[in-house]
Amino acid sequence: DGQVWVFDASHQLVAVFGPAGGASPNGEPYTASANPINAAVNSLMGPNHSVVVGAGDYSTGGVQIDIDQDGTRVLGNQFGIDPRSAAGLRTSGGVEESTIFGSGAPQIFRIQADDVEINGFDLIGTTGGSADVITSDGHGGNGGDSGAQIRYNFVSQGSDDGIRLHNHTVYLVVEPREA
């Protein structure tokens, strides 16, 4: 449905991924892909990149999104916006959401790097499977201090644990939390 933009550590747009027939706004490389989020994450060649995902429906196509570059930020269209119903700011399945369907993948996101942020998505796991939605085993060299930040996401239909985080010994942020 939408496009996915990749920005380098200096915040320069370096690539655009999306459906066939799309185009980059300023002549940056454009890559047509059935799974543009995975293609964008796989294109990262160093730390501290941002992958910005436009509103729309995306499918993993049965392939998990492996984040293996330190400092990667994967930002949905609603990043930074509170998804709790009490806040009244977002609706799961709404047209402004970046919705990712697990579609048979073992998980939607697998974090294998330090200081990764996943923010602003509507994440829908695999119905009837045994998939987690987000997994992280604490990649860091300081006894598992990965610094993962899971913020402002809807997470549903995680058929196993939903979000599985192991070996995070120093800090981990999962927001928002119900009081």
Tab-separated table of C-alpha atoms in Angstrom:
chain	number	residue	atom	x	y	z
A	1	ASP	CA	0.000	0.000	0.000
A	2	GLY	CA	2.524	2.604	1.153
A	3	GLN	CA	6.136	3.539	0.771
A	4	VAL	CA	9.109	3.026	3.080
A	5	TRP	CA	11.913	5.572	3.294
A	6	VAL	CA	15.477	4.967	4.544
A	7	PHE	CA	17.473	7.789	6.142
A	8	ASP	CA	21.163	7.565	7.042
A	9	ALA	CA	22.780	8.652	10.325
A	10	SER	CA	22.922	12.281	9.110
A	11	HIS	CA	19.151	12.186	8.331
A	12	GLN	CA	19.619	12.222	4.542
A	13	LEU	CA	17.093	10.255	2.486
A	14	VAL	CA	19.074	7.468	0.797
A	15	ALA	CA	16.473	5.040	-0.598
A	16	VAL	CA	12.760	4.471	-1.094
A	17	PHE	CA	10.985	1.099	-1.195
A	18	GLY	CA	7.400	0.390	-2.171
A	19	PRO	CA	5.006	-1.307	-4.554
A	20	ALA	CA	5.613	-1.656	-8.291
A	21	GLY	CA	5.023	1.564	-10.178
A	22	GLY	CA	6.130	3.847	-7.337
A	23	ALA	CA	8.780	6.530	-7.514
A	24	SER	CA	11.178	8.391	-5.251
A	25	PRO	CA	10.363	12.076	-4.665
A	26	ASN	CA	13.873	13.402	-5.390
A	27	GLY	CA	15.489	10.760	-7.569
A	28	GLU	CA	16.840	8.579	-4.740
A	29	PRO	CA	17.023	4.878	-5.629
A	30	TYR	CA	13.549	3.339	-5.724
A	31	THR	CA	13.095	-0.399	-5.268
A	32	ALA	CA	9.819	-2.175	-5.915
A	33	SER	CA	9.254	-4.921	-3.346
A	34	ALA	CA	6.440	-7.171	-2.160
A	35	ASN	CA	7.798	-6.643	1.387
A	36	PRO	CA	9.192	-3.081	1.364
A	37	ILE	CA	9.847	-2.912	5.129
A	38	ASN	CA	12.017	-6.015	5.068
A	39	ALA	CA	13.784	-4.795	1.905
A	40	ALA	CA	14.490	-1.428	3.551
A	41	VAL	CA	15.824	-2.988	6.778
A	42	ASN	CA	17.963	-5.428	4.765
A	43	SER	CA	19.468	-2.514	2.799
A	44	LEU	CA	21.023	-0.908	5.888
A	45	MET	CA	24.813	-0.874	5.669
A	46	GLY	CA	25.723	0.589	9.033
A	47	PRO	CA	24.447	1.824	12.376
A	48	ASN	CA	22.005	4.603	13.242
A	49	HIS	CA	19.683	4.513	10.246
A	50	SER	CA	15.962	5.226	10.341
A	51	VAL	CA	13.357	3.307	8.363
A	52	VAL	CA	10.150	5.371	8.116
A	53	VAL	CA	7.040	3.451	7.096
A	54	GLY	CA	4.095	5.279	5.546
A	55	ALA	CA	0.460	4.578	6.378
A	56	GLY	CA	-0.942	1.433	4.804
A	57	ASP	CA	-1.154	-2.329	5.104
A	58	TYR	CA	2.023	-4.396	4.847
A	59	SER	CA	2.555	-8.156	4.929
A	60	THR	CA	5.693	-9.979	5.990
A	61	GLY	CA	4.998	-12.523	3.257
A	62	GLY	CA	6.038	-15.222	5.720
A	63	VAL	CA	9.501	-13.701	6.283
A	64	GLN	CA	10.398	-12.066	9.606
A	65	ILE	CA	12.044	-8.638	9.639
A	66	ASP	CA	15.534	-9.132	11.113
A	67	ILE	CA	17.038	-5.950	12.558
A	68	ASP	CA	20.796	-6.503	12.833
A	69	GLN	CA	22.255	-2.974	12.639
A	70	ASP	CA	22.847	-1.090	15.905
A	71	GLY	CA	20.831	2.082	16.416
A	72	THR	CA	18.166	1.206	13.836
A	73	ARG	CA	14.890	3.078	14.280
A	74	VAL	CA	11.838	1.572	12.552
A	75	LEU	CA	9.115	4.206	12.715
A	76	GLY	CA	5.497	3.746	11.709
A	77	ASN	CA	3.268	6.558	10.507
A	78	GLN	CA	1.968	7.038	14.066
A	79	PHE	CA	5.331	7.097	15.873
A	80	GLY	CA	5.214	8.961	19.172
A	81	ILE	CA	1.404	8.897	19.348
A	82	ASP	CA	-0.167	7.086	22.320
A	83	PRO	CA	-2.260	4.076	21.162
A	84	ARG	CA	-4.158	3.532	24.425
A	85	SER	CA	-7.916	3.800	24.090
A	86	ALA	CA	-7.954	6.186	27.077
A	87	ALA	CA	-5.852	8.650	25.076
A	88	GLY	CA	-8.378	8.559	22.206
A	89	LEU	CA	-5.728	9.435	19.600
A	90	ARG	CA	-5.510	6.276	17.491
A	91	THR	CA	-7.639	3.369	16.291
A	92	SER	CA	-6.229	-0.062	15.503
A	93	GLY	CA	-6.883	-0.707	11.814
A	94	GLY	CA	-7.319	3.013	11.083
A	95	VAL	CA	-6.260	4.490	7.738
A	96	GLU	CA	-3.450	6.499	9.378
A	97	GLU	CA	-1.808	3.356	10.788
A	98	SER	CA	1.199	1.478	9.432
A	99	THR	CA	-0.255	-2.012	9.856
A	100	ILE	CA	2.005	-5.054	9.541
A	101	PHE	CA	0.448	-8.509	9.262
A	102	GLY	CA	2.600	-11.449	10.405
A	103	SER	CA	1.347	-13.592	7.511
A	104	GLY	CA	2.997	-16.856	8.586
A	105	ALA	CA	6.357	-15.422	9.700
A	106	PRO	CA	7.845	-16.839	12.945
A	107	GLN	CA	7.654	-13.257	14.282
A	108	ILE	CA	7.186	-9.842	12.699
A	109	PHE	CA	10.358	-8.245	14.112
A	110	ARG	CA	13.432	-10.053	15.446
A	111	ILE	CA	15.864	-7.647	17.112
A	112	GLN	CA	19.495	-8.742	16.841
A	113	ALA	CA	21.228	-5.409	17.481
A	114	ASP	CA	21.710	-2.788	20.193
A	115	ASP	CA	19.684	0.406	20.655
A	116	VAL	CA	16.853	-0.544	18.287
A	117	GLU	CA	13.543	1.335	18.383
A	118	ILE	CA	10.204	0.081	17.009
A	119	ASN	CA	7.617	2.853	17.297
A	120	GLY	CA	4.148	3.675	15.987
A	121	PHE	CA	2.817	0.479	14.376
A	122	ASP	CA	-0.293	-1.656	14.383
A	123	LEU	CA	1.299	-5.138	14.585
A	124	ILE	CA	-0.978	-8.096	13.927
A	125	GLY	CA	0.567	-11.516	14.500
A	126	THR	CA	-0.262	-14.805	12.886
A	127	THR	CA	-3.680	-16.176	13.713
A	128	GLY	CA	-3.546	-19.809	14.764
A	129	GLY	CA	0.242	-20.041	14.678
A	130	SER	CA	2.829	-20.036	17.430
A	131	ALA	CA	4.454	-16.731	16.539
A	132	ASP	CA	5.586	-13.904	18.777
A	133	VAL	CA	5.132	-10.412	17.338
A	134	ILE	CA	8.486	-8.955	18.473
A	135	THR	CA	11.440	-10.923	19.839
A	136	SER	CA	14.789	-9.827	21.228
A	137	ASP	CA	17.387	-11.877	23.030
A	138	GLY	CA	19.471	-8.956	24.305
A	139	HIS	CA	22.254	-8.575	21.761
A	140	GLY	CA	24.612	-6.272	23.646
A	141	GLY	CA	28.075	-7.060	24.916
A	142	ASN	CA	27.291	-5.783	28.441
A	143	GLY	CA	25.505	-8.876	29.676
A	144	GLY	CA	22.580	-8.405	27.320
A	145	ASP	CA	22.102	-4.636	27.515
A	146	SER	CA	20.491	-4.124	24.143
A	147	GLY	CA	18.702	-0.853	24.896
A	148	ALA	CA	15.627	-1.943	22.912
A	149	GLN	CA	12.761	0.539	22.808
A	150	ILE	CA	9.295	-0.756	21.910
A	151	ARG	CA	7.090	2.341	21.923
A	152	TYR	CA	3.548	3.314	20.985
A	153	ASN	CA	2.510	0.139	19.132
A	154	PHE	CA	-0.709	-1.821	18.957
A	155	VAL	CA	0.216	-5.509	19.358
A	156	SER	CA	-2.454	-8.136	18.719
A	157	GLN	CA	-2.857	-11.783	17.750
A	158	GLY	CA	0.562	-12.732	19.071
A	159	SER	CA	-0.212	-16.430	19.242
A	160	ASP	CA	2.614	-17.189	21.664
A	161	ASP	CA	4.018	-14.413	23.894
A	162	GLY	CA	3.278	-11.278	21.852
A	163	ILE	CA	6.509	-9.511	22.785
A	164	ARG	CA	9.371	-11.731	24.024
A	165	LEU	CA	12.394	-9.953	25.471
A	166	HIS	CA	15.264	-11.845	27.120
A	167	ASN	CA	18.615	-10.872	28.654
A	168	HIS	CA	17.984	-7.140	28.953
A	169	THR	CA	19.950	-6.347	32.098
A	170	VAL	CA	20.482	-2.587	32.066
A	171	TYR	CA	17.564	-0.889	30.355
A	172	LEU	CA	14.611	-1.625	28.156
A	173	VAL	CA	11.706	0.666	27.338
A	174	VAL	CA	8.233	-0.638	26.516
A	175	GLU	CA	5.673	2.176	26.264
A	176	PRO	CA	2.980	3.008	26.977
A	177	ARG	CA	2.214	1.120	30.147
A	178	GLU	CA	-1.212	1.039	31.716
A	179	ALA	CA	-1.092	2.538	35.229
